[in-house]
Amino acid sequence: NNPTPAWTKAPSELTSEDYSKFYHELYPMQFEEPLFHIHLNVDYPFNLTGILFFPKLANNLNIEKDKIQLYQNQVFVTDEVKGIVPDFLMLLRGVIDSPDIPLNVSRSYLQADGAVKKISSYITKKVADKMASLINENREDYEKKWNDIKIVIEYGIISEDKFAEKSDKFTLYPTTDGKYYLWNELEEKVKPNQTDKDGNFVVLYASNADEQHSYIQSAKDKGYEVLLLDSPIVPHLIQKLEGSKEKVTFARVDADHINNLIKKDEPAISKLNETEKETLKKNIEEAISDKKFSVQVEDLDSTDAPFVITQPEFMRRMKDMQATGGGGMFGMGGFPEMYNLVVNSNSEFASEIIASEDADAKNAKIKYALDLAKLSQNLLKGKDLTDFISRSYQNLNK
């Protein structure tokens, strides 16, 4: 009912307090302050004014949409702006006012209307320009806000090519150590050490720093940098980046042993010959008899763990995509549980298995080592976990 609402004024006429007051007028039940705002104002080739606000989103893709209000010459029309505002910006809040948007036509006509497409492109460009200016003006503040805005930026990269083209200027890639890189900084500081023997820049990442701590530490021991990419749409984001950037691959740190994730031209030294390796593999396969584990014998460092469980990158990505919503935005079909069991042929444990002639004792050791590997991946649950704890206590008394 305000005859001169904030969006009708020039940005120079408004203070930060004015924008905050207007936000709370629009959303009286919203108690948190918005992170920042974007003032829209254009009169050619169409007329459009408005103010968009970034609320705190974190990793929440299920936040209530339809919070942007559409006006025509200050007369409220609707809060359903799909087709006018790009889909990834539907997570924002605010007001758009334009006399050039046809209102009494079908949605399919609206989405095909030339003026509406220009308005959508303008809003996308304006948001991209705002992100670039924010990081240039105060990078430290931008980094602090990154976790609350990243879902919008990542969604935009996936869904809007024009936005994606500008995104390298303001998209941050945080590490597990709390550092933040722009893409050009990753290439400058990380790429030289993380280029494999085929010339591919391998970007290592974790989705949970606590659950994948041992794998992260193995990568750090090699001098590698590990990104922390934990939003629900990361599998789609990295596929987009791999498709748009030359000779770049992303690998989660627990997708394989670190030596296999970034393969170098370094000779592998093995304590066992090929016959002994085949015997080792056969003994382990017979002991575990679980088809969801594919046994791989690798020549690793003698100090590495005897067993490491990894999940193939492709299979895990497909499962992660499925987890973002079965019939929702990125629905996928079901995928079975499949893991690689990487066996360290250079470990003392491997030599003991080869030398052991007591089948029962050998099988017990293999199952115990497997349980430890499962435990490190949070795969030991229910009855298996109870039995493992019980056996562990019994061993204390021996």
PDB file of C-alpha atoms in Angstrom, residues 110-312:
ATOM      1  CA  LEU A 110       4.625 -16.458 -21.590  1.00  0.00           C
ATOM      2  CA  GLN A 111       7.713 -18.634 -21.843  1.00  0.00           C
ATOM      3  CA  ALA A 112       7.872 -18.075 -25.630  1.00  0.00           C
ATOM      4  CA  ASP A 113       7.337 -14.322 -25.473  1.00  0.00           C
ATOM      5  CA  GLY A 114      10.332 -12.329 -26.720  1.00  0.00           C
ATOM      6  CA  ALA A 115      10.101  -9.590 -24.098  1.00  0.00           C
ATOM      7  CA  VAL A 116       9.945 -12.137 -21.295  1.00  0.00           C
ATOM      8  CA  LYS A 117      13.066 -13.918 -22.600  1.00  0.00           C
ATOM      9  CA  LYS A 118      14.948 -10.608 -22.660  1.00  0.00           C
ATOM     10  CA  ILE A 119      13.836  -9.862 -19.110  1.00  0.00           C
ATOM     11  CA  SER A 120      15.003 -13.316 -17.943  1.00  0.00           C
ATOM     12  CA  SER A 121      18.395 -12.801 -19.637  1.00  0.00           C
ATOM     13  CA  TYR A 122      18.733  -9.351 -18.079  1.00  0.00           C
ATOM     14  CA  ILE A 123      18.033 -10.654 -14.578  1.00  0.00           C
ATOM     15  CA  THR A 124      20.566 -13.468 -15.070  1.00  0.00           C
ATOM     16  CA  LYS A 125      23.232 -10.985 -16.234  1.00  0.00           C
ATOM     17  CA  LYS A 126      22.448  -8.583 -13.391  1.00  0.00           C
ATOM     18  CA  VAL A 127      22.863 -11.319 -10.776  1.00  0.00           C
ATOM     19  CA  ALA A 128      26.157 -12.492 -12.340  1.00  0.00           C
ATOM     20  CA  ASP A 129      27.489  -8.922 -12.416  1.00  0.00           C
ATOM     21  CA  LYS A 130      26.471  -8.428  -8.776  1.00  0.00           C
ATOM     22  CA  MET A 131      28.324 -11.587  -7.706  1.00  0.00           C
ATOM     23  CA  ALA A 132      31.466 -10.446  -9.532  1.00  0.00           C
ATOM     24  CA  SER A 133      31.336  -6.992  -7.918  1.00  0.00           C
ATOM     25  CA  LEU A 134      30.769  -8.431  -4.429  1.00  0.00           C
ATOM     26  CA  ILE A 135      33.812 -10.682  -4.547  1.00  0.00           C
ATOM     27  CA  ASN A 136      35.963  -7.876  -5.969  1.00  0.00           C
ATOM     28  CA  GLU A 137      34.831  -5.359  -3.354  1.00  0.00           C
ATOM     29  CA  ASN A 138      35.248  -7.561  -0.275  1.00  0.00           C
ATOM     30  CA  ARG A 139      36.467 -11.084  -0.887  1.00  0.00           C
ATOM     31  CA  GLU A 140      36.740 -11.950   2.801  1.00  0.00           C
ATOM     32  CA  ASP A 141      33.073 -11.108   3.388  1.00  0.00           C
ATOM     33  CA  TYR A 142      32.073 -12.976   0.208  1.00  0.00           C
ATOM     34  CA  GLU A 143      33.928 -16.092   1.408  1.00  0.00           C
ATOM     35  CA  LYS A 144      32.082 -15.947   4.730  1.00  0.00           C
ATOM     36  CA  LYS A 145      28.755 -15.907   2.890  1.00  0.00           C
ATOM     37  CA  TRP A 146      29.682 -18.567   0.357  1.00  0.00           C
ATOM     38  CA  ASN A 147      28.057 -21.514   2.138  1.00  0.00           C
ATOM     39  CA  ASP A 148      24.766 -19.625   2.243  1.00  0.00           C
ATOM     40  CA  ILE A 149      24.701 -18.663  -1.439  1.00  0.00           C
ATOM     41  CA  LYS A 150      26.556 -21.501  -3.192  1.00  0.00           C
ATOM     42  CA  ILE A 151      23.420 -23.539  -3.933  1.00  0.00           C
ATOM     43  CA  VAL A 152      22.069 -20.705  -6.132  1.00  0.00           C
ATOM     44  CA  ILE A 153      25.397 -20.241  -7.937  1.00  0.00           C
ATOM     45  CA  GLU A 154      25.878 -23.971  -8.528  1.00  0.00           C
ATOM     46  CA  TYR A 155      22.286 -24.397  -9.705  1.00  0.00           C
ATOM     47  CA  GLY A 156      22.795 -21.468 -12.086  1.00  0.00           C
ATOM     48  CA  ILE A 157      25.964 -22.986 -13.554  1.00  0.00           C
ATOM     49  CA  ILE A 158      24.097 -26.234 -14.215  1.00  0.00           C
ATOM     50  CA  SER A 159      20.925 -24.735 -15.675  1.00  0.00           C
ATOM     51  CA  GLU A 160      21.888 -21.450 -17.395  1.00  0.00           C
ATOM     52  CA  ASP A 161      24.730 -21.451 -19.940  1.00  0.00           C
ATOM     53  CA  LYS A 162      25.041 -17.651 -20.026  1.00  0.00           C
ATOM     54  CA  PHE A 163      25.377 -17.590 -16.260  1.00  0.00           C
ATOM     55  CA  ALA A 164      27.882 -20.448 -16.382  1.00  0.00           C
ATOM     56  CA  GLU A 165      30.041 -18.497 -18.861  1.00  0.00           C
ATOM     57  CA  LYS A 166      30.490 -15.710 -16.306  1.00  0.00           C
ATOM     58  CA  SER A 167      30.701 -17.941 -13.228  1.00  0.00           C
ATOM     59  CA  ASP A 168      34.489 -18.378 -13.057  1.00  0.00           C
ATOM     60  CA  LYS A 169      34.709 -14.765 -11.835  1.00  0.00           C
ATOM     61  CA  PHE A 170      32.729 -15.449  -8.650  1.00  0.00           C
ATOM     62  CA  THR A 171      32.417 -19.211  -8.047  1.00  0.00           C
ATOM     63  CA  LEU A 172      34.506 -20.314  -5.082  1.00  0.00           C
ATOM     64  CA  TYR A 173      35.947 -23.773  -4.477  1.00  0.00           C
ATOM     65  CA  PRO A 174      36.551 -24.238  -0.739  1.00  0.00           C
ATOM     66  CA  THR A 175      39.096 -26.747   0.563  1.00  0.00           C
ATOM     67  CA  THR A 176      38.919 -29.030   3.580  1.00  0.00           C
ATOM     68  CA  ASP A 177      41.444 -26.661   5.197  1.00  0.00           C
ATOM     69  CA  GLY A 178      39.144 -23.647   4.896  1.00  0.00           C
ATOM     70  CA  LYS A 179      40.874 -22.000   1.935  1.00  0.00           C
ATOM     71  CA  TYR A 180      38.873 -20.631  -1.007  1.00  0.00           C
ATOM     72  CA  TYR A 181      39.965 -20.703  -4.657  1.00  0.00           C
ATOM     73  CA  LEU A 182      38.568 -19.196  -7.832  1.00  0.00           C
ATOM     74  CA  TRP A 183      38.983 -21.489 -10.834  1.00  0.00           C
ATOM     75  CA  ASN A 184      41.998 -19.597 -12.232  1.00  0.00           C
ATOM     76  CA  GLU A 185      43.629 -19.856  -8.788  1.00  0.00           C
ATOM     77  CA  LEU A 186      43.048 -23.610  -8.760  1.00  0.00           C
ATOM     78  CA  GLU A 187      44.764 -23.887 -12.123  1.00  0.00           C
ATOM     79  CA  GLU A 188      47.680 -21.734 -10.992  1.00  0.00           C
ATOM     80  CA  LYS A 189      48.287 -23.234  -7.541  1.00  0.00           C
ATOM     81  CA  VAL A 190      46.911 -26.774  -7.666  1.00  0.00           C
ATOM     82  CA  LYS A 191      47.048 -27.974 -11.267  1.00  0.00           C
ATOM     83  CA  PRO A 192      50.855 -28.401 -11.555  1.00  0.00           C
ATOM     84  CA  ASN A 193      50.946 -30.952  -8.722  1.00  0.00           C
ATOM     85  CA  GLN A 194      47.650 -32.664  -9.574  1.00  0.00           C
ATOM     86  CA  THR A 195      48.157 -33.330 -13.272  1.00  0.00           C
ATOM     87  CA  ASP A 196      48.324 -37.045 -14.036  1.00  0.00           C
ATOM     88  CA  LYS A 197      50.590 -38.833 -16.501  1.00  0.00           C
ATOM     89  CA  ASP A 198      48.028 -38.280 -19.305  1.00  0.00           C
ATOM     90  CA  GLY A 199      47.947 -34.505 -18.778  1.00  0.00           C
ATOM     91  CA  ASN A 200      44.571 -34.404 -17.002  1.00  0.00           C
ATOM     92  CA  PHE A 201      44.038 -31.944 -14.153  1.00  0.00           C
ATOM     93  CA  VAL A 202      42.533 -34.132 -11.420  1.00  0.00           C
ATOM     94  CA  VAL A 203      40.471 -32.114  -8.935  1.00  0.00           C
ATOM     95  CA  LEU A 204      40.152 -34.054  -5.694  1.00  0.00           C
ATOM     96  CA  TYR A 205      37.142 -33.376  -3.491  1.00  0.00           C
ATOM     97  CA  ALA A 206      35.362 -34.633  -0.401  1.00  0.00           C
ATOM     98  CA  SER A 207      31.655 -34.411   0.396  1.00  0.00           C
ATOM     99  CA  ASN A 208      32.086 -34.896   4.161  1.00  0.00           C
ATOM    100  CA  ALA A 209      35.346 -33.909   5.831  1.00  0.00           C
ATOM    101  CA  ASP A 210      34.747 -36.077   8.916  1.00  0.00           C
ATOM    102  CA  GLU A 211      33.538 -39.271   7.233  1.00  0.00           C
ATOM    103  CA  GLN A 212      36.285 -39.138   4.571  1.00  0.00           C
ATOM    104  CA  HIS A 213      39.047 -37.925   6.895  1.00  0.00           C
ATOM    105  CA  SER A 214      41.434 -40.854   6.342  1.00  0.00           C
ATOM    106  CA  TYR A 215      41.223 -40.476   2.542  1.00  0.00           C
ATOM    107  CA  ILE A 216      41.711 -36.709   2.793  1.00  0.00           C
ATOM    108  CA  GLN A 217      44.784 -37.260   4.950  1.00  0.00           C
ATOM    109  CA  SER A 218      46.239 -39.697   2.412  1.00  0.00           C
ATOM    110  CA  ALA A 219      45.840 -37.051  -0.280  1.00  0.00           C
ATOM    111  CA  LYS A 220      47.418 -34.370   1.911  1.00  0.00           C
ATOM    112  CA  ASP A 221      50.364 -36.660   2.625  1.00  0.00           C
ATOM    113  CA  LYS A 222      51.029 -36.570  -1.123  1.00  0.00           C
ATOM    114  CA  GLY A 223      50.893 -32.772  -1.088  1.00  0.00           C
ATOM    115  CA  TYR A 224      47.504 -32.650  -2.807  1.00  0.00           C
ATOM    116  CA  GLU A 225      44.695 -30.158  -2.183  1.00  0.00           C
ATOM    117  CA  VAL A 226      41.205 -31.514  -1.449  1.00  0.00           C
ATOM    118  CA  LEU A 227      38.105 -29.422  -2.100  1.00  0.00           C
ATOM    119  CA  LEU A 228      35.050 -29.631   0.130  1.00  0.00           C
ATOM    120  CA  LEU A 229      32.035 -29.843  -2.195  1.00  0.00           C
ATOM    121  CA  ASP A 230      29.034 -30.796  -0.099  1.00  0.00           C
ATOM    122  CA  SER A 231      25.891 -29.371  -1.693  1.00  0.00           C
ATOM    123  CA  PRO A 232      23.233 -31.846  -2.936  1.00  0.00           C
ATOM    124  CA  ILE A 233      23.757 -30.927  -6.608  1.00  0.00           C
ATOM    125  CA  VAL A 234      27.555 -31.367  -6.700  1.00  0.00           C
ATOM    126  CA  PRO A 235      27.393 -34.503  -8.951  1.00  0.00           C
ATOM    127  CA  HIS A 236      25.622 -32.421 -11.600  1.00  0.00           C
ATOM    128  CA  LEU A 237      27.963 -29.485 -11.094  1.00  0.00           C
ATOM    129  CA  ILE A 238      31.133 -31.496 -11.631  1.00  0.00           C
ATOM    130  CA  GLN A 239      29.696 -33.168 -14.738  1.00  0.00           C
ATOM    131  CA  LYS A 240      28.981 -29.701 -16.125  1.00  0.00           C
ATOM    132  CA  LEU A 241      32.507 -28.524 -15.303  1.00  0.00           C
ATOM    133  CA  GLU A 242      34.125 -31.637 -16.787  1.00  0.00           C
ATOM    134  CA  GLY A 243      32.143 -31.049 -19.989  1.00  0.00           C
ATOM    135  CA  SER A 244      33.004 -27.359 -20.261  1.00  0.00           C
ATOM    136  CA  LYS A 245      36.672 -27.370 -19.217  1.00  0.00           C
ATOM    137  CA  GLU A 246      39.432 -29.060 -21.177  1.00  0.00           C
ATOM    138  CA  LYS A 247      41.253 -32.047 -19.671  1.00  0.00           C
ATOM    139  CA  VAL A 248      39.692 -31.686 -16.216  1.00  0.00           C
ATOM    140  CA  THR A 249      38.344 -34.573 -14.134  1.00  0.00           C
ATOM    141  CA  PHE A 250      36.872 -34.565 -10.648  1.00  0.00           C
ATOM    142  CA  ALA A 251      37.471 -37.478  -8.284  1.00  0.00           C
ATOM    143  CA  ARG A 252      36.162 -37.890  -4.767  1.00  0.00           C
ATOM    144  CA  VAL A 253      38.984 -38.855  -2.432  1.00  0.00           C
ATOM    145  CA  ASP A 254      37.361 -42.168  -1.478  1.00  0.00           C
ATOM    146  CA  ALA A 255      36.760 -43.256  -5.105  1.00  0.00           C
ATOM    147  CA  ASP A 256      40.054 -45.162  -5.217  1.00  0.00           C
ATOM    148  CA  HIS A 257      43.456 -45.309  -3.593  1.00  0.00           C
ATOM    149  CA  ILE A 258      45.186 -41.957  -3.987  1.00  0.00           C
ATOM    150  CA  ASN A 259      47.866 -43.499  -6.249  1.00  0.00           C
ATOM    151  CA  ASN A 260      45.131 -44.496  -8.700  1.00  0.00           C
ATOM    152  CA  LEU A 261      43.225 -41.217  -8.530  1.00  0.00           C
ATOM    153  CA  ILE A 262      46.237 -39.248  -9.784  1.00  0.00           C
ATOM    154  CA  LYS A 263      48.412 -41.696 -11.674  1.00  0.00           C
ATOM    155  CA  LYS A 264      52.014 -40.618 -12.093  1.00  0.00           C
ATOM    156  CA  ASP A 265      54.868 -42.130 -14.091  1.00  0.00           C
ATOM    157  CA  GLU A 266      56.366 -43.745 -11.031  1.00  0.00           C
ATOM    158  CA  PRO A 267      57.484 -47.392 -10.977  1.00  0.00           C
ATOM    159  CA  ALA A 268      55.530 -49.627  -8.568  1.00  0.00           C
ATOM    160  CA  ILE A 269      57.620 -51.863  -6.305  1.00  0.00           C
ATOM    161  CA  SER A 270      56.026 -55.153  -5.278  1.00  0.00           C
ATOM    162  CA  LYS A 271      57.022 -57.654  -2.587  1.00  0.00           C
ATOM    163  CA  LEU A 272      54.873 -60.348  -4.196  1.00  0.00           C
ATOM    164  CA  ASN A 273      55.128 -61.987  -7.597  1.00  0.00           C
ATOM    165  CA  GLU A 274      52.108 -62.410  -9.885  1.00  0.00           C
ATOM    166  CA  THR A 275      51.358 -65.940  -8.672  1.00  0.00           C
ATOM    167  CA  GLU A 276      51.367 -64.808  -5.036  1.00  0.00           C
ATOM    168  CA  LYS A 277      49.057 -61.909  -5.910  1.00  0.00           C
ATOM    169  CA  GLU A 278      46.573 -64.271  -7.551  1.00  0.00           C
ATOM    170  CA  THR A 279      46.688 -66.522  -4.479  1.00  0.00           C
ATOM    171  CA  LEU A 280      46.136 -63.516  -2.206  1.00  0.00           C
ATOM    172  CA  LYS A 281      43.161 -62.358  -4.250  1.00  0.00           C
ATOM    173  CA  LYS A 282      41.621 -65.833  -4.304  1.00  0.00           C
ATOM    174  CA  ASN A 283      42.007 -66.242  -0.515  1.00  0.00           C
ATOM    175  CA  ILE A 284      40.318 -62.920   0.134  1.00  0.00           C
ATOM    176  CA  GLU A 285      37.464 -63.528  -2.312  1.00  0.00           C
ATOM    177  CA  GLU A 286      36.761 -66.927  -0.731  1.00  0.00           C
ATOM    178  CA  ALA A 287      36.835 -65.481   2.791  1.00  0.00           C
ATOM    179  CA  ILE A 288      34.473 -62.585   2.236  1.00  0.00           C
ATOM    180  CA  SER A 289      32.109 -64.151  -0.360  1.00  0.00           C
ATOM    181  CA  ASP A 290      30.290 -60.844  -0.796  1.00  0.00           C
ATOM    182  CA  LYS A 291      29.557 -59.997  -4.413  1.00  0.00           C
ATOM    183  CA  LYS A 292      29.180 -56.271  -3.766  1.00  0.00           C
ATOM    184  CA  PHE A 293      32.975 -56.111  -3.197  1.00  0.00           C
ATOM    185  CA  SER A 294      35.318 -56.292  -6.177  1.00  0.00           C
ATOM    186  CA  VAL A 295      38.804 -57.288  -4.940  1.00  0.00           C
ATOM    187  CA  GLN A 296      41.742 -55.367  -6.434  1.00  0.00           C
ATOM    188  CA  VAL A 297      45.336 -56.172  -5.456  1.00  0.00           C
ATOM    189  CA  GLU A 298      47.525 -53.047  -5.666  1.00  0.00           C
ATOM    190  CA  ASP A 299      51.217 -52.358  -5.034  1.00  0.00           C
ATOM    191  CA  LEU A 300      50.906 -49.604  -2.420  1.00  0.00           C
ATOM    192  CA  ASP A 301      53.289 -48.258   0.206  1.00  0.00           C
ATOM    193  CA  SER A 302      54.082 -50.743   2.956  1.00  0.00           C
ATOM    194  CA  THR A 303      52.809 -48.208   5.514  1.00  0.00           C
ATOM    195  CA  ASP A 304      49.380 -47.924   3.831  1.00  0.00           C
ATOM    196  CA  ALA A 305      46.392 -49.788   5.258  1.00  0.00           C
ATOM    197  CA  PRO A 306      46.101 -53.445   4.180  1.00  0.00           C
ATOM    198  CA  PHE A 307      42.476 -52.962   3.042  1.00  0.00           C
ATOM    199  CA  VAL A 308      40.866 -49.824   1.626  1.00  0.00           C
ATOM    200  CA  ILE A 309      37.235 -49.713   0.526  1.00  0.00           C
ATOM    201  CA  THR A 310      36.406 -47.351  -2.325  1.00  0.00           C
ATOM    202  CA  GLN A 311      33.327 -46.773  -4.432  1.00  0.00           C
ATOM    203  CA  PRO A 312      33.692 -46.364  -8.208  1.00  0.00           C
TER     204      PRO A 312
END
